[in-house]
Coordinates of N, CA, C and O in Angstrom, one line a residue:
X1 N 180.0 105.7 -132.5 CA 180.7 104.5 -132.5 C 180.1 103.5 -131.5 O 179.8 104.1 -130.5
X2 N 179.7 102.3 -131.6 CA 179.3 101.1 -131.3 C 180.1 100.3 -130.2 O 181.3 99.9 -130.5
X3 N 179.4 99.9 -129.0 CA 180.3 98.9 -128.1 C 180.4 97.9 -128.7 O 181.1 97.0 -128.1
X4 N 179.9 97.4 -130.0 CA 180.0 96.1 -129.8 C 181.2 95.9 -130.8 O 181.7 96.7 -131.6
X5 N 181.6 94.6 -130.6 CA 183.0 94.0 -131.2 C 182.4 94.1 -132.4 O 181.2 94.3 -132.6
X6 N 183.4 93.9 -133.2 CA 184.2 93.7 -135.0 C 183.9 92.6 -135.1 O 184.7 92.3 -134.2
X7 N 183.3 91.1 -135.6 CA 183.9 89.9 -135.7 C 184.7 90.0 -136.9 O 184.3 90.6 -137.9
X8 N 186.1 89.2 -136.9 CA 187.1 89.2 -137.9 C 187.1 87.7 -138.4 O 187.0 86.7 -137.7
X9 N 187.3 87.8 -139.7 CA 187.7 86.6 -140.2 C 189.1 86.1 -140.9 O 189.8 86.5 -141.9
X10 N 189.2 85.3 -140.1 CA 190.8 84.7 -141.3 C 190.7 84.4 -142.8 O 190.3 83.3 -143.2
X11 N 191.1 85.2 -143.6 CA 190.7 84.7 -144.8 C 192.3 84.3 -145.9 O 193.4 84.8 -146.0
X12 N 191.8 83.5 -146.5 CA 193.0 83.4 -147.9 C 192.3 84.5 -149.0 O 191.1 84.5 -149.4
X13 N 193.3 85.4 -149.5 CA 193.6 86.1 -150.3 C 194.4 86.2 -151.8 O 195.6 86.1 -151.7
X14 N 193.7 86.4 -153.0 CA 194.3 85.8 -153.4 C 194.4 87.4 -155.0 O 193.5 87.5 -155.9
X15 N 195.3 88.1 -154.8 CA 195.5 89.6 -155.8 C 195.9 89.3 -157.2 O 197.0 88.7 -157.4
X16 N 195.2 89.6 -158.0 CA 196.1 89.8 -159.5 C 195.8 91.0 -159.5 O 194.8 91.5 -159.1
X17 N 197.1 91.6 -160.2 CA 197.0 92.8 -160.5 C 198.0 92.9 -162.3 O 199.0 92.3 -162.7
X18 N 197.0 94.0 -162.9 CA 197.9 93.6 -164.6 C 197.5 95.2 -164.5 O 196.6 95.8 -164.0
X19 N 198.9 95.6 -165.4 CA 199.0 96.7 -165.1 C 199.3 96.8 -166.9 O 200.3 96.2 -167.3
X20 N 198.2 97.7 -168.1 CA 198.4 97.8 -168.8 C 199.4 99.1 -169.8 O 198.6 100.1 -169.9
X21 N 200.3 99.4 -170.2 CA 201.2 100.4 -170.7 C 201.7 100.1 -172.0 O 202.0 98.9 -172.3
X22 N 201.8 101.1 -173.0 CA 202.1 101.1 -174.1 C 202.2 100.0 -174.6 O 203.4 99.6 -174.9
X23 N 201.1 99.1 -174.9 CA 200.6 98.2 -175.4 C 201.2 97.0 -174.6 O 200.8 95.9 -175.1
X24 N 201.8 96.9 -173.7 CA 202.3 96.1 -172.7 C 202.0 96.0 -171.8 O 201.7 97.1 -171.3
X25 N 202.0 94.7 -170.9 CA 201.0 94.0 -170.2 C 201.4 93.3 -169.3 O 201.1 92.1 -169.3
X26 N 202.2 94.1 -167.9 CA 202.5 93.1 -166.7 C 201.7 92.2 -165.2 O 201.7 92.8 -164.1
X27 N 201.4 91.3 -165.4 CA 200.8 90.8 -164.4 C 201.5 90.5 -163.3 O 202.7 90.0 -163.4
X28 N 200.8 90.8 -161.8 CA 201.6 90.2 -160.6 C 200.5 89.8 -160.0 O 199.3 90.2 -160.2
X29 N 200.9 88.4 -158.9 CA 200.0 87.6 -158.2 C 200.6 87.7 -157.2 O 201.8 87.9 -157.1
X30 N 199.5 87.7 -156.1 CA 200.0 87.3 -154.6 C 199.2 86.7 -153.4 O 198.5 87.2 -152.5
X31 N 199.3 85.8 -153.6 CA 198.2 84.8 -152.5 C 199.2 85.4 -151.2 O 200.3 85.7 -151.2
X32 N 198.2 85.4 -150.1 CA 198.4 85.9 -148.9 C 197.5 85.6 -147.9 O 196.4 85.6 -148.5
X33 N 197.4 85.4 -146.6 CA 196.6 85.2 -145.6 C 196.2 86.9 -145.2 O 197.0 87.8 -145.4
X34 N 194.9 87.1 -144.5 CA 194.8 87.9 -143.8 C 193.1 88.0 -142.9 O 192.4 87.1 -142.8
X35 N 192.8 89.4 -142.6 CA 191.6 89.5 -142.4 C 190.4 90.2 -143.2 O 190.4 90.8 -144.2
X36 N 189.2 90.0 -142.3 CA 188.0 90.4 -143.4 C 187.0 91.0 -142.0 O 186.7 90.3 -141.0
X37 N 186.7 92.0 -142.2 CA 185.5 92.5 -140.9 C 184.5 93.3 -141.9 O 184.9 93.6 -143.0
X38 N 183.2 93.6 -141.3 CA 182.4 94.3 -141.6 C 182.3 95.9 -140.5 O 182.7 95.9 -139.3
X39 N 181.8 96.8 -140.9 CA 182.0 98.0 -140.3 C 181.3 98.6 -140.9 O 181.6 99.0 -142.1
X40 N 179.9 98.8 -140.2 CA 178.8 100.1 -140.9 C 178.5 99.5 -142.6 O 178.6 98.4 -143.0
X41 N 178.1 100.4 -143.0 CA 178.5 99.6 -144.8 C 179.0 99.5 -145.2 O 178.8 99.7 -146.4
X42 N 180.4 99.1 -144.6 CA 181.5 98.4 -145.3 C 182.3 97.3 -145.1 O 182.4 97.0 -143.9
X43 N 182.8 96.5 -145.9 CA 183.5 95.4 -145.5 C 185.2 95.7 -145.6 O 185.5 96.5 -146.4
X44 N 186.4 95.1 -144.7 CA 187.5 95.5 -145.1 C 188.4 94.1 -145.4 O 188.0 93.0 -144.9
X45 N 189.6 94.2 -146.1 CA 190.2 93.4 -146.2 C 191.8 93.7 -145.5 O 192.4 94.7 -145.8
X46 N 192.1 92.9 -144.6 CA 193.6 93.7 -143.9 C 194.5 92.6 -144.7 O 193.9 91.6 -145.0
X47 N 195.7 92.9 -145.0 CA 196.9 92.1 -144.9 C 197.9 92.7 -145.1 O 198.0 93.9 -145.3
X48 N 198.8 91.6 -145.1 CA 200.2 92.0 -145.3 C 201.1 91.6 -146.1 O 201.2 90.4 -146.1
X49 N 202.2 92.3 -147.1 CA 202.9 91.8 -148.3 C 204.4 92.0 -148.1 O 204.7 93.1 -147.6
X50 N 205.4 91.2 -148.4 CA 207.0 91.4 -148.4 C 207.6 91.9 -149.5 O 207.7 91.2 -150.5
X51 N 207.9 92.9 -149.4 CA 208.6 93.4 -151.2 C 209.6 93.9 -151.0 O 209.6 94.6 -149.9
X52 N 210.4 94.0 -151.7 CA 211.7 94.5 -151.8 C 212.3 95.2 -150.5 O 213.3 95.0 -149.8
X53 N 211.3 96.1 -150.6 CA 211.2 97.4 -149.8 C 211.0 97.0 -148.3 O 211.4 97.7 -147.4
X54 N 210.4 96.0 -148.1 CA 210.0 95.6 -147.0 C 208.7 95.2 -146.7 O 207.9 94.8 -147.6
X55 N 208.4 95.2 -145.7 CA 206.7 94.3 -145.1 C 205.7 96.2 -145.3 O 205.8 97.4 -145.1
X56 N 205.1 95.3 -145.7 CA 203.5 96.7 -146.5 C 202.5 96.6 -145.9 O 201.9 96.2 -146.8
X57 N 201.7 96.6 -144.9 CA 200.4 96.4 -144.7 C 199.4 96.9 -145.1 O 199.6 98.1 -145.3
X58 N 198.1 96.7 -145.5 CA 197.5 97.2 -146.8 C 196.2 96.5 -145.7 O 196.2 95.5 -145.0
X59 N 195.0 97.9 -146.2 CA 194.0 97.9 -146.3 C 192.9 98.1 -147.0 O 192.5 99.3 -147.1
X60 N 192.1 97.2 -147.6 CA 191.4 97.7 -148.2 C 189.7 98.1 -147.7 O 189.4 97.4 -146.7
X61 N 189.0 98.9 -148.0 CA 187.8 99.7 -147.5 C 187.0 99.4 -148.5 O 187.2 100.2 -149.4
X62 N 186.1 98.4 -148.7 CA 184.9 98.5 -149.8 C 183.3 99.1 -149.2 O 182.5 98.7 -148.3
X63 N 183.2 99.8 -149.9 CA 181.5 100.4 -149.7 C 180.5 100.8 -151.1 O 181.0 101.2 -152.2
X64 N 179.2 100.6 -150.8 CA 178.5 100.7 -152.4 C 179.4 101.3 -153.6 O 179.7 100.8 -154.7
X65 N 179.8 102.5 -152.9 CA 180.1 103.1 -154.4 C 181.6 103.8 -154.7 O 182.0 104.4 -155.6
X66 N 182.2 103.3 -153.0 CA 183.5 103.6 -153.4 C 184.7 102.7 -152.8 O 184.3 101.8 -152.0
X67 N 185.9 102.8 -152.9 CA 187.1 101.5 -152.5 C 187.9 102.6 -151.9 O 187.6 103.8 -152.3
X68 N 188.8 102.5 -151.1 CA 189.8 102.7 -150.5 C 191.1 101.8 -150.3 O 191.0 101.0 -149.4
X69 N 192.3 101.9 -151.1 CA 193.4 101.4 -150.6 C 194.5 101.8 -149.7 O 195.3 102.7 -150.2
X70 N 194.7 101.4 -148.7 CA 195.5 101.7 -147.8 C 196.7 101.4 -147.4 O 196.6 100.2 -147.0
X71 N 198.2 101.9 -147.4 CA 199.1 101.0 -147.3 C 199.8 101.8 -146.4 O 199.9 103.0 -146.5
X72 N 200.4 101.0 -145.4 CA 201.5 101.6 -144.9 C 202.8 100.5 -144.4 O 202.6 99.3 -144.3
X73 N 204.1 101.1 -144.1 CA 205.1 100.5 -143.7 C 206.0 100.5 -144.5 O 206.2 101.7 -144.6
X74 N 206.8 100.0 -145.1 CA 207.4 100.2 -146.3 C 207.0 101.1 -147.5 O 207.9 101.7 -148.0
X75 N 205.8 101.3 -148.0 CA 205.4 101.7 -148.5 C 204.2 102.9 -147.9 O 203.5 102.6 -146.9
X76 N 204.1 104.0 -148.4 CA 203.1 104.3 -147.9 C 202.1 105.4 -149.1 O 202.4 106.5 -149.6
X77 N 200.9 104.4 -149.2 CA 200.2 105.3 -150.2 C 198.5 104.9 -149.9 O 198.0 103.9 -149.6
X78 N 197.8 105.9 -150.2 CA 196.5 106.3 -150.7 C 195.7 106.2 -151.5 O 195.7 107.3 -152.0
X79 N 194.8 105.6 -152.1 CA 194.0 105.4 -153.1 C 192.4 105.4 -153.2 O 191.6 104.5 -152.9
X80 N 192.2 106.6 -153.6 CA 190.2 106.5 -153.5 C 190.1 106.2 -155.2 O 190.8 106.5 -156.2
X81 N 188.6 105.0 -155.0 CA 188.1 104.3 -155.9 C 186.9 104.9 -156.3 O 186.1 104.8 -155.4
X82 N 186.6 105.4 -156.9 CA 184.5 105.6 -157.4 C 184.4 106.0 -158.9 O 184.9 106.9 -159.6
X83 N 183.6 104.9 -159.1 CA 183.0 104.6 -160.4 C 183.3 106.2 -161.4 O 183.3 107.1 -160.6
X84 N 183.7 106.5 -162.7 CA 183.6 107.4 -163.4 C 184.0 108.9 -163.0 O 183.7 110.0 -163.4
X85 N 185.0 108.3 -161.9 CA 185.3 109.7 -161.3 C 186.8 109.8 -161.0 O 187.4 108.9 -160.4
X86 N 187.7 111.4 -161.6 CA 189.1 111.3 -161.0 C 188.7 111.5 -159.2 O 187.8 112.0 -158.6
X87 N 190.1 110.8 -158.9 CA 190.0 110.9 -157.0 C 191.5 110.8 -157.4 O 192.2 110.1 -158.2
X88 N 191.8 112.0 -156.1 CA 193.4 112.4 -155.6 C 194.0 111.4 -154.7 O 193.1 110.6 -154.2
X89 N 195.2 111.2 -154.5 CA 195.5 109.8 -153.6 C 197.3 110.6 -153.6 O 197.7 111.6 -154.2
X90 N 197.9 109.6 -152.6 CA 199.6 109.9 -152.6 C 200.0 108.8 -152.7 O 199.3 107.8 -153.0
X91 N 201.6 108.9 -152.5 CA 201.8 108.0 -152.5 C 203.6 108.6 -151.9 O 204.3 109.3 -152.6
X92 N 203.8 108.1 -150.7 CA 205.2 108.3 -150.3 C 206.3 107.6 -150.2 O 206.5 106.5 -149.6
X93 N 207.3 108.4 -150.8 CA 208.3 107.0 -150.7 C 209.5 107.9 -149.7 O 209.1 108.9 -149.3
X94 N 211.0 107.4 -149.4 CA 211.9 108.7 -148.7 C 212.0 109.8 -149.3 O 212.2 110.9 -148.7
X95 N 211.9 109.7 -151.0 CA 212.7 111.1 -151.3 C 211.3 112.1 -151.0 O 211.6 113.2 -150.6
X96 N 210.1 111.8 -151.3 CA 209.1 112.9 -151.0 C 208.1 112.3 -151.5 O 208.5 111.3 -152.2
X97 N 206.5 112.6 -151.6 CA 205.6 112.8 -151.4 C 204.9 113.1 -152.9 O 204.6 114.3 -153.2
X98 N 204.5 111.8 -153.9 CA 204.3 111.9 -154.9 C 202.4 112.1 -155.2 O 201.7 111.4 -154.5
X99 N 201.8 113.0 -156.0 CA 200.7 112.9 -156.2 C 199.9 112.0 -156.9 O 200.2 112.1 -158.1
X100 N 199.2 111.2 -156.7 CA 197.9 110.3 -157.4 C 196.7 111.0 -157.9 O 196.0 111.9 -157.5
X101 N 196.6 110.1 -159.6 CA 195.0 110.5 -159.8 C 194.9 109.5 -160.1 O 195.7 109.1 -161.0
X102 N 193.7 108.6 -159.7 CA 192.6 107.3 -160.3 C 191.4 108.0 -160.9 O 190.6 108.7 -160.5
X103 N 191.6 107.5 -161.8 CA 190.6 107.7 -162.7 C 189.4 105.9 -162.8 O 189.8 104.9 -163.4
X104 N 188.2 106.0 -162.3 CA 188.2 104.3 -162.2 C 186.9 104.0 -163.3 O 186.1 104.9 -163.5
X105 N 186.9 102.9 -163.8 CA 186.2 102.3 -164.9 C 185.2 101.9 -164.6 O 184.1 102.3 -165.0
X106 N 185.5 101.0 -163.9 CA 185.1 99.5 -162.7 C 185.4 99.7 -161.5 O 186.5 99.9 -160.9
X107 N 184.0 99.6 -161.1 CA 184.5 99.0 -159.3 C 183.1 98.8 -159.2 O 182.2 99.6 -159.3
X108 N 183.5 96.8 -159.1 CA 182.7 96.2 -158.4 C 183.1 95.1 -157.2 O 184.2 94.9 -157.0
X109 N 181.9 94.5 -156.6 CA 182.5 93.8 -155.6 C 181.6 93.0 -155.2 O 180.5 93.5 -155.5
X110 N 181.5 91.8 -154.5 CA 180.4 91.0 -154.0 C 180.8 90.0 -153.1 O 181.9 89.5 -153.2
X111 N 179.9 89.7 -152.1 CA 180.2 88.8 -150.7 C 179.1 88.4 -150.4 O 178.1 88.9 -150.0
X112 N 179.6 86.8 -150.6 CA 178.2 86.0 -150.3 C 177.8 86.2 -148.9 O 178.6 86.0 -147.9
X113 N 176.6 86.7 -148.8 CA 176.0 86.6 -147.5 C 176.1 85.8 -146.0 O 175.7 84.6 -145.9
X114 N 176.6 86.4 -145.1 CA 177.1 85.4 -144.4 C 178.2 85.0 -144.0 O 178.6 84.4 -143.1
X115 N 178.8 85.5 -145.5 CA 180.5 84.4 -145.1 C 181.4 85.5 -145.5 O 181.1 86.6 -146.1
X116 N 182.3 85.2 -145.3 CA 184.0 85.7 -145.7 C 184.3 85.2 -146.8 O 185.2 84.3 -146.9
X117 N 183.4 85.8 -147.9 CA 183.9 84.8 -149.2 C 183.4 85.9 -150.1 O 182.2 86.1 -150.0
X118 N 184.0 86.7 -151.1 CA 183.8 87.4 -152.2 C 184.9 87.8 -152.8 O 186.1 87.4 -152.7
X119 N 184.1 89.1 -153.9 CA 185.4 89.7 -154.7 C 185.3 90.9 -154.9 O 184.2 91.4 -154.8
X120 N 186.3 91.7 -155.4 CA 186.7 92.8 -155.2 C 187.6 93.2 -157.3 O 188.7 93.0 -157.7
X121 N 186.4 93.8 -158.0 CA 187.3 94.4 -159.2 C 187.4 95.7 -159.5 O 186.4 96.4 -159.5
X122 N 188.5 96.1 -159.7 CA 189.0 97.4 -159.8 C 189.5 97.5 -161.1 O 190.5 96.9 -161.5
X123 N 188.9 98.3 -161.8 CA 189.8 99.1 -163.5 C 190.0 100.6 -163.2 O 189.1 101.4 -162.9
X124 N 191.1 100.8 -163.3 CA 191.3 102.0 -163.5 C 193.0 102.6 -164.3 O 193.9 101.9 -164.7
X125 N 192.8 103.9 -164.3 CA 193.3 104.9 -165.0 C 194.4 105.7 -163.9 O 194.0 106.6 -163.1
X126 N 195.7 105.3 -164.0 CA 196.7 105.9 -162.8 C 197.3 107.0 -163.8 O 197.5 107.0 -165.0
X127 N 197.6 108.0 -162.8 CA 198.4 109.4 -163.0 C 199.5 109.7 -161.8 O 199.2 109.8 -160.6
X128 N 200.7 109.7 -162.4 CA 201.3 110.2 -161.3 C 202.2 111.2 -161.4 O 203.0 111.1 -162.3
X129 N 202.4 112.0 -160.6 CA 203.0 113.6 -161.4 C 202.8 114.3 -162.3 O 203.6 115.2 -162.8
X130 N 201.5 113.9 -162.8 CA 201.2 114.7 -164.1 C 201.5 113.7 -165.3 O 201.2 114.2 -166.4
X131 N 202.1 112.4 -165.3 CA 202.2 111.4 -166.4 C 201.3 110.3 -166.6 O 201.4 109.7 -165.5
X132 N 200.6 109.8 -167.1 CA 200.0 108.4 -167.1 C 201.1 107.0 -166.9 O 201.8 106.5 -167.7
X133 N 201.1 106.8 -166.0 CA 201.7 105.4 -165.6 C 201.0 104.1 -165.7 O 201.4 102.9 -165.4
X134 N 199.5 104.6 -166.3 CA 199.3 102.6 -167.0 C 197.7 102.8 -166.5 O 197.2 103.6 -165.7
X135 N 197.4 102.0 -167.1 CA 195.5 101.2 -166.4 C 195.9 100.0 -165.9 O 196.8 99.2 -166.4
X136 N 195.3 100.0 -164.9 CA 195.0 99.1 -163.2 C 194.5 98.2 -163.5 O 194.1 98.7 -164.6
X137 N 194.1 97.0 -163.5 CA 193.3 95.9 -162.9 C 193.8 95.1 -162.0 O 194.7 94.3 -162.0
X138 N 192.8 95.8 -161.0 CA 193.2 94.5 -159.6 C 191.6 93.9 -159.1 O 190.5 94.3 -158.8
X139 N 192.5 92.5 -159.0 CA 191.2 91.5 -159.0 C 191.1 91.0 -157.6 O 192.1 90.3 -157.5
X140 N 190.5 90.9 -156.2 CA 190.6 90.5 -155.6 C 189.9 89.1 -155.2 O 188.6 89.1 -155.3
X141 N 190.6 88.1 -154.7 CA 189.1 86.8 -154.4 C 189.2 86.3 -152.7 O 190.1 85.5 -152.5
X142 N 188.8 86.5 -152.2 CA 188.8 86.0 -150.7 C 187.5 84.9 -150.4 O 186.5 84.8 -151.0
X143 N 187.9 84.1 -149.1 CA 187.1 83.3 -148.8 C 188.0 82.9 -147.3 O 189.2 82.8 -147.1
X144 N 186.9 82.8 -146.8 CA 187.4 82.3 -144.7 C 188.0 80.9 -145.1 O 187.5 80.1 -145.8
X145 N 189.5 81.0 -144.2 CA 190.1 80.0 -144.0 C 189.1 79.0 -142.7 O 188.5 79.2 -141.6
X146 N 189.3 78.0 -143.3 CA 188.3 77.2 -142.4 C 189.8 76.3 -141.5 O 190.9 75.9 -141.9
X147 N 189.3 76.3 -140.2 CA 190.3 76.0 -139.7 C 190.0 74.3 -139.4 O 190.8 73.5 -138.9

């Protein structure tokens, strides 16, 4: 590990996520403020979301060839990303401690050099308890809030 600082960036955030099932097709949006740092070969995206349930803080982890989603607080769940491959994940809620399988299609991602400005696509194939619960697409687009 490295003495030297993280620089962080303020970025606007901006999620679609469409979640496709039995021929049906729900989309959710959510623009949000948060951060953006680089770490080794990876870039992360931090923020935070209000839902029902309460305040979520969510991380995401991008590197060449795989994604990480991270959530905790209200929600708390796990998700590994890589190209053509199942990956195990959880996901917990009070009553207990549900199992994940991503299966992913897509995962790509790009950041213009320099700046706090790219994107983040995810397709994939969700399993949960042994049922299919739908294919994923989450779109992410960020760019530094300029103050």
């Amino acid at each position: 590990m490295s003495g030297h600082p993280v620089e962080e960036k303020r970025v606007k955030i901006k999620l679609n996520t469409s979640i496709y099932n039995d021929g049906e097709k729900e989309t959710f949006e959510l623009t949000t403020f948060g951060r953006y740092y680089e770490k080794g070969n990876s870039f992360f995206l931090q923020y935070e979301e209000t839902m029902e349930e309460g305040s979520i803080k969510s991380i995401m982890k991008v590197s060449d060839k795989e994604a990480f989603l991270l959530r905790s607080g209200a929600i708390k769940m796990r998700m590994v990303f890589q190209q053509n491959k199942k990956q195990q994940g959880r996901y917990e809620t009070p009553y207990g401690t549900m199992g994940l399988i991503t299966r992913t299609t897509r995962l790509a991602h790009s950041v213009e050099e320099g700046q706090a400005k790219g994107t983040i696509d995810i397709l994939y194939d969700l399993t949960m308890h042994g049922s299919h619960a739908g294919t994923y697409h989450l779109e992410f687009m960020f760019e530094e809030e300029k103050v």
